[in-house]
Structure formats: structure tokens, C-alpha cells
mmCIF file of C-alpha atoms and ligand atoms in Angstrom:
data_model
loop_
_atom_site.group_PDB
_atom_site.id
_atom_site.type_symbol
_atom_site.label_atom_id
_atom_site.label_comp_id
_atom_site.label_asym_id
_atom_site.label_seq_id
_atom_site.Cartn_x
_atom_site.Cartn_y
_atom_site.Cartn_z
ATOM 1 C CA MET D 1402 -0.012 -0.002 -0.006
ATOM 2 C CA ARG D 1403 1.300 3.430 -0.900
ATOM 3 C CA TRP D 1404 -0.514 5.617 1.525
ATOM 4 C CA GLN D 1405 2.529 6.728 3.471
ATOM 5 C CA GLY D 1406 2.899 10.054 1.743
ATOM 6 C CA GLN D 1407 -0.154 11.668 3.274
ATOM 7 C CA GLU D 1408 -0.806 10.020 6.605
ATOM 8 C CA LEU D 1409 0.526 9.733 10.075
ATOM 9 C CA GLY D 1410 2.295 6.475 11.001
ATOM 10 C CA VAL D 1411 -0.411 4.978 13.165
ATOM 11 C CA ALA D 1412 -0.913 1.292 13.196
ATOM 12 C CA ASP D 1413 -4.481 0.050 12.796
ATOM 13 C CA GLU D 1414 -5.399 -3.100 14.617
ATOM 14 C CA SER D 1415 -9.082 -2.727 13.804
ATOM 15 C CA ALA D 1416 -8.549 -2.488 10.032
ATOM 16 C CA LEU D 1417 -10.600 -4.772 7.857
ATOM 17 C CA PRO D 1418 -9.108 -8.023 6.673
ATOM 18 C CA GLY D 1419 -6.542 -7.313 4.035
ATOM 19 C CA MET D 1420 -6.075 -3.667 5.051
ATOM 20 C CA GLU D 1421 -4.153 -4.181 8.206
ATOM 21 C CA GLN D 1422 -0.762 -2.956 6.823
ATOM 22 C CA LEU D 1423 -1.985 0.462 5.744
ATOM 23 C CA ASN D 1424 0.669 2.700 7.277
ATOM 24 C CA GLY D 1425 -0.964 5.716 8.977
ATOM 25 C CA LEU D 1426 -4.542 4.742 8.637
ATOM 26 C CA VAL D 1427 -6.469 5.879 11.639
ATOM 27 C CA ARG D 1428 -9.279 3.367 11.123
ATOM 28 C CA SER D 1429 -11.502 1.775 8.503
ATOM 29 C CA VAL D 1430 -15.220 2.201 9.041
ATOM 30 C CA THR D 1431 -18.323 0.465 7.665
ATOM 31 C CA THR D 1432 -21.752 1.443 8.755
ATOM 32 C CA PRO D 1433 -25.310 0.228 7.812
ATOM 33 C CA GLU D 1434 -26.119 3.803 6.804
ATOM 34 C CA PHE D 1435 -23.539 3.523 3.981
ATOM 35 C CA ALA D 1436 -23.932 -0.146 3.038
ATOM 36 C CA GLY D 1437 -21.211 -1.336 0.668
ATOM 37 C CA ILE D 1438 -18.861 1.561 1.360
ATOM 38 C CA THR D 1439 -15.751 1.485 3.516
ATOM 39 C CA PHE D 1440 -14.387 4.744 4.772
ATOM 40 C CA HIS D 1441 -10.620 4.838 5.399
ATOM 41 C CA GLU D 1442 -10.017 7.717 7.810
ATOM 42 C CA VAL D 1443 -6.621 9.256 7.513
ATOM 43 C CA MET D 1444 -4.736 12.253 8.963
ATOM 44 C CA ALA D 1445 -3.477 14.276 5.990
ATOM 45 C CA ARG D 1446 -0.099 16.017 6.039
ATOM 46 C CA SER D 1447 -1.117 18.511 3.417
ATOM 47 C CA ALA D 1448 -4.336 19.918 2.041
ATOM 48 C CA LEU D 1449 -3.470 22.327 -0.735
ATOM 49 C CA ASN D 1450 -2.469 20.717 -3.985
ATOM 50 C CA ARG D 1451 -0.886 22.676 -6.753
ATOM 51 C CA VAL D 1452 -1.812 21.685 -10.271
ATOM 52 C CA PRO D 1453 1.430 21.004 -12.095
ATOM 53 C CA LEU D 1454 2.693 23.583 -14.524
ATOM 54 C CA GLY D 1455 1.833 22.444 -18.056
ATOM 55 C CA SER D 1456 -1.454 20.790 -16.870
ATOM 56 C CA ARG D 1457 -4.462 21.479 -18.999
ATOM 57 C CA MET D 1458 -6.545 22.304 -15.910
ATOM 58 C CA THR D 1459 -8.043 25.840 -15.751
ATOM 59 C CA PHE D 1460 -7.279 26.112 -12.050
ATOM 60 C CA ASP D 1461 -4.072 26.137 -10.088
ATOM 61 C CA TRP D 1462 -4.870 25.034 -6.545
ATOM 62 C CA THR D 1463 -7.181 22.340 -5.314
ATOM 63 C CA VAL D 1464 -8.256 20.777 -2.106
ATOM 64 C CA ASN D 1465 -9.615 17.193 -2.103
ATOM 65 C CA PRO D 1466 -11.065 16.065 1.195
ATOM 66 C CA TYR D 1467 -11.870 12.610 -0.160
ATOM 67 C CA ARG D 1468 -10.229 10.080 -2.473
ATOM 68 C CA GLY D 1469 -12.553 7.707 -4.287
ATOM 69 C CA CYS D 1470 -16.154 8.749 -4.900
ATOM 70 C CA SER D 1471 -19.359 6.899 -4.145
ATOM 71 C CA HIS D 1472 -21.124 8.801 -6.894
ATOM 72 C CA ALA D 1473 -19.586 6.070 -8.981
ATOM 73 C CA CYS D 1474 -19.874 7.668 -12.437
ATOM 74 C CA VAL D 1475 -18.667 5.057 -14.867
ATOM 75 C CA TYR D 1476 -16.888 7.701 -17.007
ATOM 76 C CA CYS D 1477 -15.100 9.292 -14.038
ATOM 77 C CA PHE D 1478 -11.787 10.798 -15.038
ATOM 78 C CA ALA D 1479 -10.318 10.228 -11.575
ATOM 79 C CA ARG D 1480 -10.641 6.422 -11.507
ATOM 80 C CA GLY D 1481 -6.984 5.834 -12.406
ATOM 81 C CA THR D 1482 -5.796 7.826 -9.354
ATOM 82 C CA HIS D 1483 -7.098 5.085 -7.001
ATOM 83 C CA THR D 1484 -4.457 2.694 -8.351
ATOM 84 C CA TYR D 1485 -1.830 4.857 -6.529
ATOM 85 C CA LEU D 1486 -3.358 3.494 -3.309
ATOM 86 C CA ASP D 1487 -3.102 -0.050 -4.643
ATOM 87 C CA LEU D 1488 -6.839 -0.045 -5.056
ATOM 88 C CA ASP D 1489 -8.588 -0.552 -8.305
ATOM 89 C CA GLY D 1490 -10.269 2.157 -10.406
ATOM 90 C CA GLY D 1491 -13.550 0.192 -10.667
ATOM 91 C CA ARG D 1492 -15.560 -1.003 -7.680
ATOM 92 C CA ASP D 1493 -12.821 0.098 -5.218
ATOM 93 C CA PHE D 1494 -12.949 3.635 -6.481
ATOM 94 C CA ASP D 1495 -16.713 3.664 -5.809
ATOM 95 C CA SER D 1496 -16.656 1.935 -2.444
ATOM 96 C CA GLN D 1497 -13.199 2.459 -0.761
ATOM 97 C CA VAL D 1498 -13.288 6.131 0.151
ATOM 98 C CA VAL D 1499 -10.322 7.800 1.846
ATOM 99 C CA VAL D 1500 -11.432 10.559 4.272
ATOM 100 C CA LYS D 1501 -8.929 13.254 5.331
ATOM 101 C CA LEU D 1502 -10.256 13.876 8.803
ATOM 102 C CA ASN D 1503 -8.029 16.859 9.590
ATOM 103 C CA VAL D 1504 -8.123 18.527 6.185
ATOM 104 C CA ALA D 1505 -9.579 21.819 7.452
ATOM 105 C CA ASP D 1506 -7.012 22.243 10.207
ATOM 106 C CA VAL D 1507 -4.139 21.481 7.869
ATOM 107 C CA LEU D 1508 -5.567 23.839 5.272
ATOM 108 C CA ARG D 1509 -5.909 26.595 7.852
ATOM 109 C CA ARG D 1510 -2.182 26.207 8.701
ATOM 110 C CA GLU D 1511 -1.155 26.252 5.020
ATOM 111 C CA LEU D 1512 -3.224 29.357 4.277
ATOM 112 C CA ALA D 1513 -1.660 31.206 7.209
ATOM 113 C CA LYS D 1514 1.818 30.967 5.679
ATOM 114 C CA GLY D 1515 3.265 34.254 4.481
ATOM 115 C CA SER D 1516 4.008 32.742 1.142
ATOM 116 C CA TRP D 1517 0.329 32.047 0.351
ATOM 117 C CA GLN D 1518 -0.792 34.400 -2.414
ATOM 118 C CA HIS D 1519 -4.561 33.903 -2.094
ATOM 119 C CA GLU D 1520 -5.114 32.391 -5.499
ATOM 120 C CA GLN D 1521 -8.428 30.712 -6.077
ATOM 121 C CA VAL D 1522 -8.792 27.249 -4.607
ATOM 122 C CA THR D 1523 -11.066 24.824 -6.481
ATOM 123 C CA LEU D 1524 -12.905 21.905 -4.907
ATOM 124 C CA GLY D 1525 -14.379 19.022 -6.842
ATOM 125 C CA THR D 1526 -11.667 18.602 -9.407
ATOM 126 C CA ASN D 1527 -10.646 15.077 -8.566
ATOM 127 C CA THR D 1528 -13.424 13.634 -6.446
ATOM 128 C CA ASP D 1529 -16.706 15.127 -5.323
ATOM 129 C CA PRO D 1530 -16.553 17.083 -2.038
ATOM 130 C CA TYR D 1531 -20.293 16.691 -1.615
ATOM 131 C CA GLN D 1532 -20.403 12.963 -2.186
ATOM 132 C CA ARG D 1533 -22.353 10.923 0.338
ATOM 133 C CA ALA D 1534 -19.493 10.767 2.825
ATOM 134 C CA GLU D 1535 -19.806 14.473 3.396
ATOM 135 C CA GLY D 1536 -23.094 13.927 5.136
ATOM 136 C CA ARG D 1537 -21.259 11.906 7.747
ATOM 137 C CA TYR D 1538 -17.943 13.765 7.991
ATOM 138 C CA ARG D 1539 -18.952 17.419 7.418
ATOM 139 C CA LEU D 1540 -15.494 18.428 6.180
ATOM 140 C CA MET D 1541 -16.695 21.166 3.821
ATOM 141 C CA PRO D 1542 -17.858 23.717 6.419
ATOM 142 C CA GLY D 1543 -14.401 23.782 7.971
ATOM 143 C CA ILE D 1544 -12.758 24.104 4.540
ATOM 144 C CA ILE D 1545 -15.096 26.946 3.533
ATOM 145 C CA ASP D 1546 -14.455 28.735 6.863
ATOM 146 C CA ALA D 1547 -10.689 28.373 6.486
ATOM 147 C CA LEU D 1548 -10.707 29.758 2.905
ATOM 148 C CA ALA D 1549 -13.041 32.630 3.770
ATOM 149 C CA ALA D 1550 -11.128 33.548 6.947
ATOM 150 C CA SER D 1551 -7.844 33.757 4.945
ATOM 151 C CA GLY D 1552 -9.350 35.823 2.128
ATOM 152 C CA THR D 1553 -8.928 33.003 -0.411
ATOM 153 C CA PRO D 1554 -11.492 32.833 -3.278
ATOM 154 C CA LEU D 1555 -13.058 29.437 -3.817
ATOM 155 C CA ALA D 1556 -14.829 27.500 -6.508
ATOM 156 C CA ILE D 1557 -16.875 24.342 -5.992
ATOM 157 C CA LEU D 1558 -17.866 21.808 -8.658
ATOM 158 C CA THR D 1559 -20.135 19.050 -7.573
ATOM 159 C CA LYS D 1560 -22.949 16.619 -8.386
ATOM 160 C CA GLY D 1561 -23.970 16.580 -4.772
ATOM 161 C CA THR D 1562 -27.218 18.041 -3.560
ATOM 162 C CA LEU D 1563 -25.694 18.259 -0.110
ATOM 163 C CA LEU D 1564 -24.342 21.606 -1.351
ATOM 164 C CA ARG D 1565 -27.689 22.984 -0.199
ATOM 165 C CA ARG D 1566 -26.704 22.396 3.406
ATOM 166 C CA ASP D 1567 -23.816 24.831 3.068
ATOM 167 C CA LEU D 1568 -25.518 27.567 1.029
ATOM 168 C CA PRO D 1569 -25.936 29.873 4.091
ATOM 169 C CA LEU D 1570 -22.294 29.429 4.949
ATOM 170 C CA LEU D 1571 -21.248 30.037 1.323
ATOM 171 C CA ARG D 1572 -23.442 33.133 1.220
ATOM 172 C CA ASP D 1573 -21.687 34.505 4.305
ATOM 173 C CA ALA D 1574 -18.312 33.631 2.740
ATOM 174 C CA ALA D 1575 -19.282 35.415 -0.493
ATOM 175 C CA GLU D 1576 -19.449 38.684 1.427
ATOM 176 C CA HIS D 1577 -15.673 38.470 1.885
ATOM 177 C CA ILE D 1578 -14.371 36.349 -1.017
ATOM 178 C CA ASP D 1579 -15.323 35.351 -4.529
ATOM 179 C CA VAL D 1580 -17.348 32.139 -4.446
ATOM 180 C CA GLU D 1581 -18.076 30.245 -7.673
ATOM 181 C CA LEU D 1582 -20.517 27.363 -7.684
ATOM 182 C CA ALA D 1583 -20.983 24.853 -10.469
ATOM 183 C CA MET D 1584 -23.198 21.829 -10.750
ATOM 184 C CA SER D 1585 -22.322 18.928 -13.019
ATOM 185 C CA ILE D 1586 -25.412 17.620 -14.853
ATOM 186 C CA ALA D 1587 -24.791 15.617 -18.002
ATOM 187 C CA ILE D 1588 -27.529 12.996 -18.235
ATOM 188 C CA PHE D 1589 -31.205 14.008 -18.513
ATOM 189 C CA ASP D 1590 -32.648 10.569 -19.125
ATOM 190 C CA ASP D 1591 -33.366 9.062 -15.725
ATOM 191 C CA ARG D 1592 -32.816 5.486 -16.720
ATOM 192 C CA LEU D 1593 -29.421 6.241 -18.280
ATOM 193 C CA GLN D 1594 -28.468 8.487 -15.350
ATOM 194 C CA GLN D 1595 -29.088 5.733 -12.807
ATOM 195 C CA SER D 1596 -27.132 3.283 -14.917
ATOM 196 C CA ILE D 1597 -24.033 5.379 -15.601
ATOM 197 C CA GLU D 1598 -23.970 7.543 -12.441
ATOM 198 C CA PRO D 1599 -25.541 5.057 -9.972
ATOM 199 C CA GLY D 1600 -24.444 6.836 -6.799
ATOM 200 C CA THR D 1601 -25.459 10.350 -7.721
ATOM 201 C CA PRO D 1602 -28.552 12.357 -6.844
ATOM 202 C CA SER D 1603 -31.112 12.432 -9.558
ATOM 203 C CA THR D 1604 -30.941 15.008 -12.326
ATOM 204 C CA ALA D 1605 -34.130 16.606 -10.957
ATOM 205 C CA ALA D 1606 -32.576 16.880 -7.512
ATOM 206 C CA ARG D 1607 -29.470 18.515 -8.953
ATOM 207 C CA LEU D 1608 -31.529 20.970 -11.026
ATOM 208 C CA ALA D 1609 -33.424 21.864 -7.857
ATOM 209 C CA THR D 1610 -30.084 22.485 -6.131
ATOM 210 C CA VAL D 1611 -29.097 24.854 -8.961
ATOM 211 C CA ARG D 1612 -32.373 26.654 -8.398
ATOM 212 C CA ALA D 1613 -31.726 26.869 -4.660
ATOM 213 C CA ALA D 1614 -28.230 28.196 -5.186
ATOM 214 C CA ALA D 1615 -29.474 30.742 -7.718
ATOM 215 C CA GLU D 1616 -32.165 31.850 -5.229
ATOM 216 C CA ALA D 1617 -29.479 32.252 -2.630
ATOM 217 C CA GLY D 1618 -27.847 34.770 -4.909
ATOM 218 C CA PHE D 1619 -25.218 32.714 -6.717
ATOM 219 C CA ARG D 1620 -24.622 32.736 -10.461
ATOM 220 C CA VAL D 1621 -24.476 28.988 -10.882
ATOM 221 C CA ARG D 1622 -22.687 27.368 -13.806
ATOM 222 C CA VAL D 1623 -23.860 24.004 -15.109
ATOM 223 C CA PHE D 1624 -21.283 21.644 -16.600
ATOM 224 C CA LEU D 1625 -23.135 19.718 -19.357
ATOM 225 C CA MET D 1626 -20.346 17.176 -19.577
ATOM 226 C CA PRO D 1627 -19.669 14.599 -20.675
ATOM 227 C CA ILE D 1628 -21.964 14.525 -23.671
ATOM 228 C CA LEU D 1629 -22.086 10.841 -24.724
ATOM 229 C CA PRO D 1630 -21.891 9.932 -28.430
ATOM 230 C CA HIS D 1631 -25.086 8.249 -29.590
ATOM 231 C CA LEU D 1632 -26.578 8.369 -26.124
ATOM 232 C CA THR D 1633 -27.030 12.026 -25.215
ATOM 233 C CA ASP D 1634 -25.968 13.945 -28.316
ATOM 234 C CA SER D 1635 -29.230 13.944 -30.292
ATOM 235 C CA LEU D 1636 -30.904 17.258 -31.008
ATOM 236 C CA GLU D 1637 -33.790 16.264 -28.786
ATOM 237 C CA SER D 1638 -31.567 15.288 -25.834
ATOM 238 C CA LEU D 1639 -29.464 18.459 -26.017
ATOM 239 C CA ASP D 1640 -32.491 20.639 -26.424
ATOM 240 C CA ASP D 1641 -34.145 19.065 -23.451
ATOM 241 C CA ALA D 1642 -30.985 19.469 -21.366
ATOM 242 C CA LEU D 1643 -30.601 23.160 -22.191
ATOM 243 C CA THR D 1644 -34.285 23.817 -21.595
ATOM 244 C CA ARG D 1645 -34.146 22.268 -18.142
ATOM 245 C CA ILE D 1646 -30.864 23.966 -17.249
ATOM 246 C CA GLN D 1647 -32.315 27.332 -18.276
ATOM 247 C CA GLU D 1648 -35.533 26.738 -16.322
ATOM 248 C CA ALA D 1649 -33.438 25.902 -13.233
ATOM 249 C CA GLY D 1650 -32.003 29.380 -13.305
ATOM 250 C CA ALA D 1651 -28.440 28.561 -14.228
ATOM 251 C CA HIS D 1652 -26.261 31.517 -15.097
ATOM 252 C CA SER D 1653 -24.128 29.778 -17.705
ATOM 253 C CA VAL D 1654 -23.238 26.433 -19.251
ATOM 254 C CA ILE D 1655 -19.953 24.724 -20.088
ATOM 255 C CA TRP D 1656 -20.364 21.731 -22.402
ATOM 256 C CA GLY D 1657 -18.059 19.112 -23.821
ATOM 257 C CA PRO D 1658 -17.905 15.594 -25.123
ATOM 258 C CA LEU D 1659 -16.811 12.434 -23.387
ATOM 259 C CA HIS D 1660 -13.125 11.913 -22.680
ATOM 260 C CA LEU D 1661 -11.803 8.441 -21.876
ATOM 261 C CA ARG D 1662 -8.454 8.259 -20.167
ATOM 262 C CA ALA D 1663 -6.546 4.929 -19.987
ATOM 263 C CA GLY D 1664 -7.500 4.405 -16.327
ATOM 264 C CA VAL D 1665 -11.224 4.728 -17.150
ATOM 265 C CA LYS D 1666 -11.436 2.836 -20.406
ATOM 266 C CA PRO D 1667 -11.693 -0.707 -19.123
ATOM 267 C CA TRP D 1668 -14.512 0.211 -16.704
ATOM 268 C CA PHE D 1669 -16.330 2.299 -19.287
ATOM 269 C CA PHE D 1670 -16.192 -0.418 -21.954
ATOM 270 C CA ALA D 1671 -17.330 -3.085 -19.473
ATOM 271 C CA TRP D 1672 -20.396 -0.949 -18.733
ATOM 272 C CA LEU D 1673 -20.959 -0.264 -22.443
ATOM 273 C CA GLU D 1674 -20.762 -3.987 -23.316
ATOM 274 C CA ARG D 1675 -23.281 -4.720 -20.623
ATOM 275 C CA GLU D 1676 -25.746 -1.873 -21.208
ATOM 276 C CA HIS D 1677 -25.275 -0.872 -24.862
ATOM 277 C CA PRO D 1678 -23.463 -3.639 -26.716
ATOM 278 C CA GLU D 1679 -24.700 -2.203 -30.017
ATOM 279 C CA LEU D 1680 -22.455 0.851 -29.422
ATOM 280 C CA VAL D 1681 -19.202 -0.896 -28.582
ATOM 281 C CA SER D 1682 -17.758 -0.872 -32.058
ATOM 282 C CA SER D 1683 -18.697 2.760 -32.623
ATOM 283 C CA TYR D 1684 -16.981 3.796 -29.342
ATOM 284 C CA ARG D 1685 -13.959 1.684 -30.247
ATOM 285 C CA GLY D 1686 -13.819 3.728 -33.425
ATOM 286 C CA LEU D 1687 -14.114 7.027 -31.592
ATOM 287 C CA PHE D 1688 -11.596 6.117 -28.908
ATOM 288 C CA PRO D 1689 -9.165 3.705 -30.554
ATOM 289 C CA GLY D 1690 -6.177 2.353 -28.611
ATOM 290 C CA ALA D 1691 -4.868 4.923 -26.170
ATOM 291 C CA ALA D 1692 -6.932 7.801 -27.608
ATOM 292 C CA THR D 1693 -8.400 9.914 -24.768
ATOM 293 C CA TYR D 1694 -10.305 12.465 -26.821
ATOM 294 C CA ALA D 1695 -13.115 12.018 -29.333
ATOM 295 C CA PRO D 1696 -11.827 12.840 -32.853
ATOM 296 C CA LYS D 1697 -11.752 16.456 -33.985
ATOM 297 C CA ALA D 1698 -14.419 15.701 -36.569
ATOM 298 C CA TYR D 1699 -16.814 14.589 -33.827
ATOM 299 C CA ARG D 1700 -16.010 17.615 -31.675
ATOM 300 C CA GLN D 1701 -16.630 19.963 -34.587
ATOM 301 C CA TRP D 1702 -19.901 18.123 -35.443
ATOM 302 C CA LEU D 1703 -21.055 18.523 -31.828
ATOM 303 C CA ALA D 1704 -20.075 22.222 -31.765
ATOM 304 C CA LYS D 1705 -22.068 22.801 -34.922
ATOM 305 C CA ARG D 1706 -25.062 21.144 -33.311
ATOM 306 C CA MET D 1707 -24.729 22.968 -30.020
ATOM 307 C CA ARG D 1708 -24.260 26.554 -31.211
ATOM 308 C CA PRO D 1709 -27.790 27.166 -32.597
ATOM 309 C CA LEU D 1710 -29.323 25.384 -29.601
ATOM 310 C CA VAL D 1711 -27.431 27.616 -27.221
ATOM 311 C CA THR D 1712 -28.470 30.681 -29.104
ATOM 312 C CA ALA D 1713 -32.033 29.552 -29.217
ATOM 313 C CA HIS D 1714 -32.104 29.125 -25.465
ATOM 314 C CA GLY D 1715 -30.450 32.488 -24.889
ATOM 315 C CA LEU D 1716 -27.859 30.875 -22.614
ATOM 316 C CA ARG D 1717 -24.328 31.986 -21.913
ATOM 317 C CA ALA D 1718 -22.511 28.833 -22.976
ATOM 318 C CA ARG D 1719 -19.080 27.801 -23.986
ATOM 319 C CA ALA D 1720 -17.349 24.636 -25.086
ATOM 320 C CA GLU D 1721 -14.763 23.309 -22.651
ATOM 321 C CA ASP D 1722 -11.985 23.773 -25.142
ATOM 322 C CA GLU D 1723 -12.952 27.483 -25.560
ATOM 323 C CA LEU D 1724 -12.179 28.249 -21.892
ATOM 324 C CA PRO D 1725 -9.183 30.524 -21.453
ATOM 325 C CA PRO D 1726 -6.334 29.352 -19.256
ATOM 326 C CA ARG D 1727 -6.412 30.835 -15.768
ATOM 327 C CA PRO D 1728 -3.584 33.363 -15.194
ATOM 328 C CA ARG D 1729 -1.200 32.364 -12.429
ATOM 329 C CA ALA D 1730 -0.165 34.948 -9.890
ATOM 330 C CA SER D 1731 3.020 33.164 -8.975
ATOM 331 C CA ALA D 1732 4.145 31.351 -12.045
ATOM 332 C CA PRO D 1733 4.411 32.051 -15.793
ATOM 333 C CA LEU D 1734 1.541 31.151 -18.053
ATOM 334 C CA VAL D 1735 1.859 27.985 -19.991
ATOM 335 C CA PRO D 1736 -0.332 26.980 -22.928
ATOM 336 C CA ARG D 1737 -3.178 24.771 -21.829
ATOM 337 C CA PRO D 1738 -5.386 24.368 -24.849
ATOM 338 C CA VAL D 1739 -7.933 21.849 -23.669
ATOM 339 C CA PRO D 1740 -8.966 22.593 -20.068
ATOM 340 C CA GLN D 1741 -10.472 19.660 -18.204
ATOM 341 C CA PRO D 1742 -12.305 19.848 -14.899
ATOM 342 C CA ALA D 1743 -11.166 16.532 -13.721
ATOM 343 C CA MET D 1744 -14.269 15.134 -12.102
ATOM 344 C CA LEU D 1745 -16.375 15.453 -15.163
ATOM 345 C CA PHE D 1746 -15.175 12.697 -17.323
HETATM 346 S S1 LIG Y 2480 -17.267 12.156 -12.050
HETATM 347 FE FE1 LIG Y 2480 -17.249 13.381 -10.112
HETATM 348 S S2 LIG Y 2480 -19.064 12.760 -9.057
HETATM 349 FE FE2 LIG Y 2480 -18.691 11.206 -10.603
HETATM 350 S S3 LIG Y 2480 -17.503 9.600 -9.506
HETATM 351 FE FE3 LIG Y 2480 -16.047 11.048 -10.487
HETATM 352 S S4 LIG Y 2480 -15.573 12.526 -8.885
HETATM 353 FE FE4 LIG Y 2480 -17.413 11.476 -8.288
#
């Protein structure tokens, strides 16, 4: 197990069978309330993560209170990161969730350093901060407090309706710092949504959360990503999605097609073979070998389809690859032509 880099060296005699040797694990927890999920509680040594120079991300600093995500989106970009813990990117990613118990305290210490330049910190870029575990551990209020108290702007991207719990806190924070809220909603067909994002709140519940955040005074952005070839890219599907996003009171939309990284592909194709075998050969053609991105021809076709729809709905909307790179206060700009909010794929 390679957990030593972020945890204290505490032996765990109560660990589950097979997990006894995790160096630094405080304890592993299962509870009937979260059947099928094991929480591995750790004491983190650091909270702020700097996005490496040269990354295509549009943000520079992140905080990830959890590793693994019970939202269990089949297409999740972050699946491969679970293999660094010697866990797999499939069922383990969905059910073995690492919880950084002390993340807010560590963050507070890091933000107090004189070298901190108060650049925006983004949450929800690797795993979802408002996944189900947050209902139990309540790490986000401490993180929001820490960022607001230090004058650090924050951005949150989530599929979690638990965001509503923290809207009053976020509204208070927004009196002192910039607060950006974004909801990821990609699938508007309930059956497909339950199949490909089995641990997430329903689309209707997420739209209601957008509405609640808008009514609380936030300009909420919706990430209509990933758009799935042959499954959600018809004119009818996209029109329905934009109609419902607009009706929910979203301020703007970012849209983009499916990406499939190497660590995700086996899990995605296993799902596709089970649920939509008729599409396997088409997807193999779109994402051959190690290809991560859909071909340029598909992206251009999708853009041509989206532009008139966006105009018809009067929405502020951009394709993900039209987003400008975020300027860095403390480092030179590097070209990042295809920004990717990590959790969306
Ligand atoms: S895409 Fe986001 S919400 Fe879905 S499993 Fe990954 S981190 Fe969680």
C-alpha cells in the first residue's frame, strides 16, 4: 500500500481483513447507513495541492477532502488515481473512500503561511466534495471557513445536492471572497443516469439545487459534460438538457464531449458492453487504442449542433476547449489548450 505520503504512522489493529498494513490509517469504518462503502479515515499531512505547470486544468490550486467517490460515475476521469493506493479504479474507487479527517485544520495552517498568495482554490476537481461521505464527516464547512477567513477565493464543482446544506455558509463567505458554484449535470434521461452515475442524486434533484443556489444569490454554472456519443448527443436530448438547465435558473453552461483516459477505459467499456453492446464498435472507433479524446471531426460536429441550440435558449454557454487558461499569480503562463475539470469525465 502506498498511503505513506499523506498520513501519520499509526498502526491500525481494527482495520478490515486485508487492510491491516496500511501505514498511517487511523481506522476503517463500515456502517449500515452507507452499506457497501468503507471509509478509510486518515490524517493528512497537506491539504493544498498545486496543479502542475503544463497541466491542461483551468485552475491552479485544489483541495480534495476525499479520495474515491461513491457517486460512482462510470466515465469518471479520476478512477485511475485510485491505483496509486493499490486499489482498483472500478468497484474500489466507488466503495473504498479515503477521508482526510483533519483537512480543514491542515488547510488553515497552510493558508496562514506568509508565502500564500490567495489564489483561487477549487474543490471538486478530482473527487466530489459533496459525495455521500460528506453527510457523515462534514469536512466542507471547515474548509469553507478556512478559505473565507484567509481571504482566499473558492470555486466548487459538484454533483452533490448536499451543497444546499452549506448555502448559508457560502453566502456569508461570499461577502468576503469570490465564491463560484458549479453543478455537473450531464444525463437528463433518468434510466441512463441511474445506470451510468448510480451513486449520484437524480438529475431533478441537482436541477433543484441549482435553483436553490441561484435563489441564494449565486450565479451558478452548469457543466453539461460529458456529452455521450449516440446516447445524449441527439438534438432532442441536447434541447431538453438546455431547456431544463435554463428553467433551473443557471447563469451559464460549459459543455463538452466524453473523454476516456486509460484508467477509465476498461471500466467504461465493461459498462458499455453490458448496457449498450450495439455501441461498442462505434466507441472503439471514436476512442481507438490509447486515444483519450473524441476525434476532432466529432467535436466539430457537436459544436455545430450545440451553437444554434445555445443561441435559441439564450444561454451563456461555451465549449470546454474554448475556456481561457487561468492566469497564475506566482508562475508564468503555459499553454493549456484543452482545459479539463477533472471530475467530469
Ligand atoms: S465524475 Fe465526479 S461525481 Fe462522478 S464519480 Fe467522479 S468525482 Fe465522483
